[in-house]
Amino acid sequence: MTLIYFLIVIGILVFVHELGHFIMAKRAGVRVEKFSLGMGPRIAGFKKGDTEYIISALPIGGYVKMAGENPDEEPTGAPDEFQAKTVWQRAKIAASGPLTNILLAFLVMPLVFMIGTYVEGPAKVGYVEKGSPAEKAGFLAGDVIEEISGRKISSWTKALSLIAVNPDTDVTVDLDREGEKKALILRPAIATELKIGMSGLVPDMPAEVGGFRPGLPAEKAGLKVHDKIIAVDGKTVYHWNQFSTLVKESKGKTLRLTIEREGKRAEKSVTPLMDGGRYVIGVEPFVRLVFKKYGFVESVQLGFQKTIEAIDLTFITLKKLLSFGLSIKTLGGPVMIAQMSGQAAAAGLSTFLSLLAVISISLGILNLLPIPVLDGGLILFLIIEAVRKKPLSRRTLEISQSIGAAVLITLIAVVSYNDIMREFFSR
């Protein structure tokens, strides 16, 4: 099923990309010789006008073949060839594919809110880890994050994303502390070999039992789902991470838990055991999420807002990667996309569509990079042609395309290597 969902995602994104090129080429009067749904051998098709519409064997996107689009093709002088069009017309055709991918996100994201999605509350700090960058910066439990580096924060997802892409970099965090506005300077630490930022800020999460690992001390001690941990050895507990820390630091000593169950308090004794290099009792937190559907107007507004945020975060991430502020190990390839597609589909249609929109944005923006063999590379060549008043030589284009192909192949190799390392060596 993961493979099927992966093919659906890639198929939609590539098809939409090529459809953008197709529509703009037709509007510009370029003769489109083939428009294929899928790749590989032809299964079926028909011809209408100058265009052959094909269904191909491999369901991994599609392609558009325009007359005279390849630089190594000898122009015939026909007015409906790609090379016969003005620089502006060719640039619009080149840009239409990536821009259609970005447009798809604006169309899909409102559907996420109409179908329904889990609602995140404000980015309220529930716990500040000891010795963390957040503690050094002066954060306190109860702080509500409102802005990071001038960007409005509406949820923990956005807050943690902006922190993650700013490792070892000072960021200004504007927050509300019991009605008082404050600005703190946070310098996220570099976490793991991925070089992503870590702050030590944790969302509000009461110490409520959500599940058990079979056969471990918590289950044997008689704890139940929805039990609230009120205290450990008489010390009041107000956050799951605080409770987890007390268990880790127990050194295997029996703990006296004060719990609340159905409005009544009781005590349970539990002895942590060593598992995976740390002391545990085998409980998982209960996560309260609210599923909400929105009306049409509000869905459009929220969808546009989330799409703009995703575009902004993509540009921030790209800038950090190009300036070596983020490790290239953070990039994922086909395996990662396939896994995410399967997981998103299992979580529901709205989650799947949200992932589709985010990947579509990434695909659109990456294709606009000025790298030969990408649409952005062609746009760069057309800008140079407009300045020079004549096109680049065929030899220059061939060398540039070879370099661009080498860069692209290297990038594919790197992300594929990352996928393999994550899948087989990071467990």
Short mmCIF file of C-alpha atoms in Angstrom, two decimals:
data_model
loop_
_atom_site.label_atom_id
_atom_site.label_comp_id
_atom_site.label_asym_id
_atom_site.label_seq_id
_atom_site.Cartn_x
_atom_site.Cartn_y
_atom_site.Cartn_z
CA MET A 1 0.00 0.00 0.00
CA THR A 2 2.92 2.34 0.71
CA LEU A 3 4.10 1.86 -2.88
CA ILE A 4 0.61 2.58 -4.20
CA TYR A 5 0.30 5.80 -2.18
CA PHE A 6 3.79 6.83 -3.32
CA LEU A 7 2.80 6.33 -6.96
CA ILE A 8 -0.39 8.31 -6.39
CA VAL A 9 1.55 11.24 -4.91
CA ILE A 10 4.27 11.26 -7.58
CA GLY A 11 1.73 10.67 -10.33
CA ILE A 12 -0.44 13.62 -9.30
CA LEU A 13 2.48 16.00 -8.78
CA VAL A 14 4.28 15.23 -12.03
CA PHE A 15 1.04 15.19 -14.02
CA VAL A 16 0.02 18.59 -12.63
CA HIS A 17 3.50 19.93 -13.38
CA GLU A 18 3.36 18.79 -17.00
CA LEU A 19 -0.23 19.99 -17.35
CA GLY A 20 1.00 23.49 -16.46
CA HIS A 21 3.54 23.36 -19.28
CA PHE A 22 0.91 21.95 -21.64
CA ILE A 23 -1.70 24.64 -21.00
CA MET A 24 0.76 27.53 -21.31
CA ALA A 25 2.33 26.03 -24.45
CA LYS A 26 -1.10 25.78 -26.09
CA ARG A 27 -1.91 29.38 -25.08
CA ALA A 28 1.36 30.52 -26.66
CA GLY A 29 0.60 28.70 -29.91
CA VAL A 30 3.32 26.06 -29.51
CA ARG A 31 2.63 22.74 -31.20
CA VAL A 32 2.46 20.03 -28.52
CA GLU A 33 3.26 16.71 -30.17
CA LYS A 34 2.63 14.43 -27.18
CA PHE A 35 0.96 14.68 -23.79
CA SER A 36 1.39 11.47 -21.81
CA LEU A 37 -0.29 10.35 -18.62
CA GLY A 38 2.40 8.09 -17.19
CA MET A 39 5.82 7.17 -18.51
CA GLY A 40 7.26 4.31 -20.54
CA PRO A 41 5.60 2.26 -23.28
CA ARG A 42 2.34 3.48 -24.78
CA ILE A 43 -0.75 1.53 -23.69
CA ALA A 44 -3.50 3.52 -25.36
CA GLY A 45 -4.17 6.94 -26.79
CA PHE A 46 -5.75 9.09 -29.42
CA LYS A 47 -4.81 12.08 -31.53
CA LYS A 48 -6.68 15.36 -31.55
CA GLY A 49 -5.34 18.12 -33.72
CA ASP A 50 -1.54 18.15 -33.58
CA THR A 51 -1.38 16.46 -30.17
CA GLU A 52 -1.27 12.76 -29.39
CA TYR A 53 -2.78 12.05 -25.95
CA ILE A 54 -1.24 8.91 -24.45
CA ILE A 55 -1.69 6.63 -21.46
CA SER A 56 1.68 5.03 -20.71
CA ALA A 57 2.56 1.90 -18.76
CA LEU A 58 4.32 3.38 -15.72
CA PRO A 59 1.99 5.43 -13.45
CA ILE A 60 4.71 7.85 -12.32
CA GLY A 61 3.58 11.19 -13.68
CA GLY A 62 3.72 12.15 -17.33
CA TYR A 63 5.46 14.32 -19.88
CA VAL A 64 4.86 16.91 -22.58
CA LYS A 65 6.76 16.88 -25.90
CA MET A 66 6.72 20.27 -27.63
CA ALA A 67 7.90 20.83 -31.20
CA GLY A 68 11.44 22.22 -31.29
CA GLU A 69 11.88 22.35 -27.52
CA ASN A 70 15.25 20.59 -27.41
CA PRO A 71 18.23 22.87 -28.16
CA ASP A 72 19.88 20.15 -30.26
CA GLU A 73 16.89 20.01 -32.61
CA GLU A 74 17.42 21.85 -35.87
CA PRO A 75 14.75 24.57 -36.12
CA THR A 76 12.57 24.26 -39.21
CA GLY A 77 11.38 27.83 -39.08
CA ALA A 78 7.80 26.80 -38.33
CA PRO A 79 6.05 29.51 -36.27
CA ASP A 80 4.53 26.95 -33.89
CA GLU A 81 7.87 25.62 -32.63
CA PHE A 82 9.01 26.35 -29.09
CA GLN A 83 12.24 28.03 -30.21
CA ALA A 84 10.27 30.29 -32.58
CA LYS A 85 8.46 31.97 -29.69
CA THR A 86 9.60 35.12 -27.89
CA VAL A 87 11.79 34.94 -24.80
CA TRP A 88 8.85 36.02 -22.66
CA GLN A 89 6.55 33.32 -24.09
CA ARG A 90 9.16 30.58 -23.57
CA ALA A 91 9.86 31.79 -20.02
CA LYS A 92 6.14 31.61 -19.20
CA ILE A 93 5.98 28.05 -20.54
CA ALA A 94 9.04 27.05 -18.48
CA ALA A 95 7.71 28.65 -15.29
CA SER A 96 4.17 27.34 -15.66
CA GLY A 97 5.03 23.81 -14.51
CA PRO A 98 6.56 24.76 -11.12
CA LEU A 99 3.97 27.50 -10.56
CA THR A 100 1.15 25.02 -11.22
CA ASN A 101 2.61 22.79 -8.50
CA ILE A 102 2.50 25.72 -6.10
CA LEU A 103 -1.04 26.59 -7.26
CA LEU A 104 -2.07 22.99 -6.51
CA ALA A 105 -1.13 23.55 -2.85
CA PHE A 106 -3.38 26.63 -2.68
CA LEU A 107 -6.25 24.53 -4.09
CA VAL A 108 -5.66 21.42 -1.96
CA MET A 109 -4.94 22.95 1.44
CA PRO A 110 -8.45 24.45 1.91
CA LEU A 111 -9.84 20.93 1.34
CA VAL A 112 -7.83 19.78 4.36
CA PHE A 113 -9.80 22.11 6.61
CA MET A 114 -13.15 21.37 4.95
CA ILE A 115 -12.64 17.61 5.38
CA GLY A 116 -11.44 18.18 8.92
CA THR A 117 -8.11 18.22 10.71
CA TYR A 118 -6.69 18.01 14.20
CA VAL A 119 -6.63 21.43 15.82
CA GLU A 120 -3.50 22.72 17.52
CA GLY A 121 -3.80 25.27 20.28
CA PRO A 122 -1.44 28.22 20.76
CA ALA A 123 2.27 27.51 21.28
CA LYS A 124 2.08 27.45 25.06
CA VAL A 125 5.19 26.22 26.85
CA GLY A 126 4.39 23.33 29.15
CA TYR A 127 7.90 22.40 30.24
CA VAL A 128 11.45 23.76 29.90
CA GLU A 129 14.15 21.09 29.95
CA LYS A 130 16.95 21.55 32.46
CA GLY A 131 20.18 22.97 31.04
CA SER A 132 18.56 23.55 27.64
CA PRO A 133 18.98 26.66 25.44
CA ALA A 134 15.40 27.62 26.39
CA GLU A 135 16.22 27.57 30.11
CA LYS A 136 19.35 29.68 29.50
CA ALA A 137 17.26 32.15 27.47
CA GLY A 138 14.82 32.59 30.38
CA PHE A 139 11.73 30.71 29.19
CA LEU A 140 9.19 29.61 31.78
CA ALA A 141 6.33 27.13 31.77
CA GLY A 142 3.17 28.98 30.75
CA ASP A 143 4.86 31.30 28.25
CA VAL A 144 2.89 31.62 24.99
CA ILE A 145 5.09 32.07 21.91
CA GLU A 146 3.64 34.70 19.55
CA GLU A 147 6.47 35.40 17.07
CA ILE A 148 9.85 33.95 16.09
CA SER A 149 12.15 36.24 14.09
CA GLY A 150 9.16 38.39 13.13
CA ARG A 151 7.03 35.47 11.92
CA LYS A 152 3.64 34.96 13.53
CA ILE A 153 3.33 31.68 15.45
CA SER A 154 -0.10 30.05 15.41
CA SER A 155 0.88 26.54 16.53
CA TRP A 156 3.61 24.41 18.02
CA THR A 157 4.27 22.85 14.61
CA LYS A 158 5.33 26.18 13.16
CA ALA A 159 7.30 27.16 16.27
CA LEU A 160 9.28 23.91 16.35
CA SER A 161 9.84 24.04 12.57
CA LEU A 162 11.39 27.52 12.77
CA ILE A 163 13.54 26.44 15.71
CA ALA A 164 14.65 23.32 13.80
CA VAL A 165 15.90 25.30 10.77
CA ASN A 166 17.90 27.75 12.91
CA PRO A 167 20.54 25.63 14.67
CA ASP A 168 23.26 27.60 16.50
CA THR A 169 21.64 30.87 15.36
CA ASP A 170 20.21 33.64 17.55
CA VAL A 171 16.47 34.05 17.02
CA THR A 172 14.21 36.60 18.68
CA VAL A 173 11.16 35.07 20.34
CA ASP A 174 8.27 37.37 21.26
CA LEU A 175 6.00 35.87 23.88
CA ASP A 176 3.17 36.55 26.28
CA ARG A 177 3.86 35.82 29.95
CA GLU A 178 0.65 36.18 31.95
CA GLY A 179 -0.35 39.28 29.97
CA GLU A 180 3.14 40.79 29.88
CA LYS A 181 4.90 41.00 26.51
CA LYS A 182 8.53 39.85 26.48
CA ALA A 183 11.25 39.32 23.88
CA LEU A 184 13.88 36.63 24.51
CA ILE A 185 16.95 35.69 22.48
CA LEU A 186 17.06 31.94 21.88
CA ARG A 187 20.03 30.16 20.35
CA PRO A 188 18.90 26.60 19.47
CA ALA A 189 21.52 23.92 20.05
CA ILE A 190 22.61 21.63 17.22
CA ALA A 191 20.79 18.33 17.70
CA THR A 192 22.08 15.05 16.22
CA GLU A 193 24.12 14.67 13.06
CA LEU A 194 21.27 16.28 11.08
CA LYS A 195 22.29 19.68 12.49
CA ILE A 196 18.71 20.70 13.27
CA GLY A 197 17.90 23.14 16.05
CA MET A 198 16.80 22.00 19.51
CA SER A 199 15.52 24.41 22.16
CA GLY A 200 14.31 22.34 25.11
CA LEU A 201 10.83 23.85 24.85
CA VAL A 202 8.05 21.28 25.27
CA PRO A 203 4.32 21.77 24.62
CA ASP A 204 1.85 21.57 27.46
CA MET A 205 1.26 17.87 28.18
CA PRO A 206 -0.27 16.68 31.49
CA ALA A 207 1.11 13.45 32.96
CA GLU A 208 -1.84 11.29 31.91
CA VAL A 209 -1.40 7.64 30.99
CA GLY A 210 -2.34 6.91 27.38
CA GLY A 211 -1.04 3.36 26.95
CA PHE A 212 1.29 0.62 28.18
CA ARG A 213 4.11 -1.56 26.97
CA PRO A 214 3.03 -5.11 27.87
CA GLY A 215 4.81 -6.86 30.69
CA LEU A 216 6.59 -3.79 32.09
CA PRO A 217 6.28 -2.44 35.67
CA ALA A 218 3.46 0.08 35.12
CA GLU A 219 1.06 -2.56 33.83
CA LYS A 220 2.00 -4.97 36.63
CA ALA A 221 1.51 -2.21 39.24
CA GLY A 222 -2.14 -1.82 38.20
CA LEU A 223 -1.99 1.57 36.44
CA LYS A 224 -4.79 2.20 33.93
CA VAL A 225 -5.30 4.37 30.85
CA HIS A 226 -6.36 7.94 31.79
CA ASP A 227 -4.75 7.72 35.24
CA LYS A 228 -3.31 11.16 36.01
CA ILE A 229 0.10 11.21 37.73
CA ILE A 230 -0.28 13.85 40.45
CA ALA A 231 2.99 13.32 42.32
CA VAL A 232 6.09 11.11 42.52
CA ASP A 233 7.46 10.46 46.01
CA GLY A 234 5.47 13.45 47.22
CA LYS A 235 6.85 15.81 44.56
CA THR A 236 4.07 17.45 42.51
CA VAL A 237 4.09 16.57 38.82
CA TYR A 238 2.66 19.06 36.31
CA HIS A 239 4.06 17.81 32.98
CA TRP A 240 4.71 14.45 31.30
CA ASN A 241 8.37 15.30 30.64
CA GLN A 242 8.89 16.09 34.31
CA PHE A 243 7.41 12.70 35.22
CA SER A 244 9.57 10.98 32.56
CA THR A 245 12.69 12.67 33.96
CA LEU A 246 11.90 11.52 37.51
CA VAL A 247 11.59 7.93 36.25
CA LYS A 248 14.89 8.15 34.33
CA GLU A 249 16.69 9.56 37.37
CA SER A 250 15.28 6.95 39.76
CA LYS A 251 18.28 4.60 39.31
CA GLY A 252 15.87 1.70 39.69
CA LYS A 253 14.56 2.77 43.11
CA THR A 254 10.90 2.02 43.80
CA LEU A 255 8.73 5.10 43.20
CA ARG A 256 5.54 6.03 45.06
CA LEU A 257 3.07 7.43 42.52
CA THR A 258 0.09 9.50 43.55
CA ILE A 259 -2.57 9.09 40.87
CA GLU A 260 -6.03 10.47 40.21
CA ARG A 261 -8.59 8.04 38.78
CA GLU A 262 -12.19 9.05 38.14
CA GLY A 263 -11.91 11.92 40.62
CA LYS A 264 -10.38 9.81 43.39
CA ARG A 265 -6.75 9.72 44.49
CA ALA A 266 -4.72 6.61 45.20
CA GLU A 267 -1.11 5.51 45.53
CA LYS A 268 0.79 2.93 43.51
CA SER A 269 4.32 1.65 43.95
CA VAL A 270 6.34 0.90 40.82
CA THR A 271 9.98 -0.08 40.34
CA PRO A 272 11.58 1.15 37.07
CA LEU A 273 13.79 -1.22 35.13
CA MET A 274 16.59 -0.62 32.65
CA ASP A 275 15.50 -0.77 29.01
CA GLY A 276 17.48 0.61 26.06
CA GLY A 277 20.02 2.29 28.32
CA ARG A 278 17.53 4.14 30.55
CA TYR A 279 15.07 3.45 33.36
CA VAL A 280 11.43 3.07 32.29
CA ILE A 281 8.13 1.82 33.71
CA GLY A 282 6.45 1.22 30.32
CA VAL A 283 3.83 3.96 29.96
CA GLU A 284 2.98 6.26 27.08
CA PRO A 285 1.45 9.75 27.34
CA PHE A 286 -2.17 10.46 26.46
CA VAL A 287 -2.35 13.06 23.70
CA ARG A 288 -5.56 15.08 23.49
CA LEU A 289 -6.34 16.21 19.93
CA VAL A 290 -9.52 17.86 18.73
CA PHE A 291 -10.75 17.02 15.22
CA LYS A 292 -12.58 19.93 13.64
CA LYS A 293 -14.22 20.72 10.30
CA TYR A 294 -14.43 24.28 8.98
CA GLY A 295 -16.81 26.13 6.69
CA PHE A 296 -15.89 27.07 3.13
CA VAL A 297 -14.78 30.67 3.75
CA GLU A 298 -12.75 29.84 6.87
CA SER A 299 -11.22 26.81 5.11
CA VAL A 300 -10.05 28.99 2.23
CA GLN A 301 -8.56 31.52 4.64
CA LEU A 302 -6.80 28.87 6.75
CA GLY A 303 -5.70 26.96 3.65
CA PHE A 304 -4.09 30.04 2.11
CA GLN A 305 -2.43 30.89 5.43
CA LYS A 306 -0.96 27.39 5.82
CA THR A 307 0.23 27.35 2.20
CA ILE A 308 2.01 30.68 2.60
CA GLU A 309 3.61 29.37 5.81
CA ALA A 310 4.77 26.21 4.01
CA ILE A 311 6.26 28.27 1.15
CA ASP A 312 8.03 30.53 3.64
CA LEU A 313 9.45 27.55 5.57
CA THR A 314 10.61 25.92 2.32
CA PHE A 315 12.55 29.04 1.36
CA ILE A 316 14.07 29.28 4.86
CA THR A 317 15.14 25.64 4.71
CA LEU A 318 16.56 26.05 1.20
CA LYS A 319 18.53 29.12 2.27
CA LYS A 320 19.93 27.26 5.29
CA LEU A 321 20.93 24.28 3.13
CA LEU A 322 22.68 26.45 0.54
CA SER A 323 24.54 28.35 3.28
CA PHE A 324 25.44 25.04 5.03
CA GLY A 325 23.40 26.07 8.06
CA LEU A 326 21.56 22.73 7.79
CA SER A 327 23.07 19.36 7.01
CA ILE A 328 22.29 17.81 3.64
CA LYS A 329 21.43 14.70 5.67
CA THR A 330 18.07 16.33 6.41
CA LEU A 331 17.07 15.83 2.76
CA GLY A 332 14.93 12.84 1.86
CA GLY A 333 14.39 11.02 -1.40
CA PRO A 334 11.89 8.55 -2.89
CA VAL A 335 11.97 6.13 0.05
CA MET A 336 11.27 8.89 2.56
CA ILE A 337 8.45 10.29 0.39
CA ALA A 338 6.99 6.79 0.04
CA GLN A 339 7.08 6.21 3.81
CA MET A 340 5.52 9.60 4.52
CA SER A 341 2.83 8.97 1.88
CA GLY A 342 1.89 5.65 3.44
CA GLN A 343 1.84 7.09 6.97
CA ALA A 344 -0.20 10.12 5.87
CA ALA A 345 -2.72 7.96 4.02
CA ALA A 346 -3.11 5.75 7.10
CA ALA A 347 -3.77 8.87 9.21
CA GLY A 348 -6.64 9.97 6.96
CA LEU A 349 -7.50 11.86 3.79
CA SER A 350 -6.86 15.34 5.22
CA THR A 351 -3.36 14.36 6.40
CA PHE A 352 -2.62 12.80 3.00
CA LEU A 353 -3.78 15.93 1.16
CA SER A 354 -1.71 18.12 3.50
CA LEU A 355 1.41 16.09 2.68
CA LEU A 356 0.56 16.26 -1.04
CA ALA A 357 0.38 20.07 -0.82
CA VAL A 358 3.68 20.40 1.05
CA ILE A 359 5.57 18.11 -1.37
CA SER A 360 4.01 19.97 -4.32
CA ILE A 361 5.35 23.25 -2.94
CA SER A 362 8.81 21.74 -2.52
CA LEU A 363 8.74 20.33 -6.06
CA GLY A 364 7.64 23.66 -7.51
CA ILE A 365 10.25 25.73 -5.70
CA LEU A 366 13.10 23.28 -6.38
CA ASN A 367 12.24 23.26 -10.09
CA LEU A 368 12.62 27.04 -10.15
CA LEU A 369 16.25 26.83 -9.02
CA PRO A 370 18.62 28.11 -11.74
CA ILE A 371 20.15 24.70 -12.41
CA PRO A 372 20.40 23.51 -16.03
CA VAL A 373 18.00 20.62 -16.82
CA LEU A 374 15.50 22.16 -14.38
CA ASP A 375 12.87 24.69 -15.44
CA GLY A 376 14.74 27.36 -13.50
CA GLY A 377 17.84 26.64 -15.57
CA LEU A 378 15.91 27.25 -18.79
CA ILE A 379 14.55 30.50 -17.37
CA LEU A 380 18.12 31.56 -16.52
CA PHE A 381 19.23 30.84 -20.11
CA LEU A 382 16.29 32.88 -21.42
CA ILE A 383 17.21 35.83 -19.17
CA ILE A 384 20.77 35.68 -20.53
CA GLU A 385 19.37 35.50 -24.07
CA ALA A 386 17.22 38.58 -23.42
CA VAL A 387 20.23 40.53 -22.12
CA ARG A 388 22.55 39.41 -24.97
CA LYS A 389 19.83 39.85 -27.60
CA LYS A 390 20.73 36.42 -28.94
CA PRO A 391 20.58 32.84 -27.63
CA LEU A 392 23.55 31.05 -26.12
CA SER A 393 25.51 28.79 -28.43
CA ARG A 394 24.53 25.15 -28.73
CA ARG A 395 27.92 24.11 -27.31
CA THR A 396 27.42 26.29 -24.22
CA LEU A 397 23.96 24.85 -23.68
CA GLU A 398 25.24 21.28 -24.03
CA ILE A 399 28.02 21.84 -21.47
CA SER A 400 25.63 23.56 -19.09
CA GLN A 401 23.09 20.75 -19.43
CA SER A 402 25.82 18.17 -18.72
CA ILE A 403 26.89 20.05 -15.58
CA GLY A 404 23.29 20.43 -14.46
CA ALA A 405 22.61 16.73 -15.04
CA ALA A 406 25.70 15.85 -12.98
CA VAL A 407 24.52 18.08 -10.13
CA LEU A 408 21.04 16.54 -10.25
CA ILE A 409 22.38 12.97 -10.34
CA THR A 410 24.65 13.75 -7.37
CA LEU A 411 21.71 15.18 -5.44
CA ILE A 412 19.60 12.10 -6.21
CA ALA A 413 22.46 9.87 -5.06
CA VAL A 414 22.83 11.83 -1.80
CA VAL A 415 19.12 11.75 -0.89
CA SER A 416 18.93 8.06 -1.82
CA TYR A 417 21.92 7.38 0.44
CA ASN A 418 20.17 9.33 3.22
CA ASP A 419 17.08 7.18 2.71
CA ILE A 420 19.11 3.96 2.96
CA MET A 421 20.93 5.12 6.09
CA ARG A 422 17.66 6.14 7.77
CA GLU A 423 15.90 2.93 6.80
CA PHE A 424 18.57 0.37 7.68
CA PHE A 425 21.14 1.95 10.02
CA SER A 426 19.29 4.42 12.26
CA ARG A 427 17.22 1.99 14.30
#
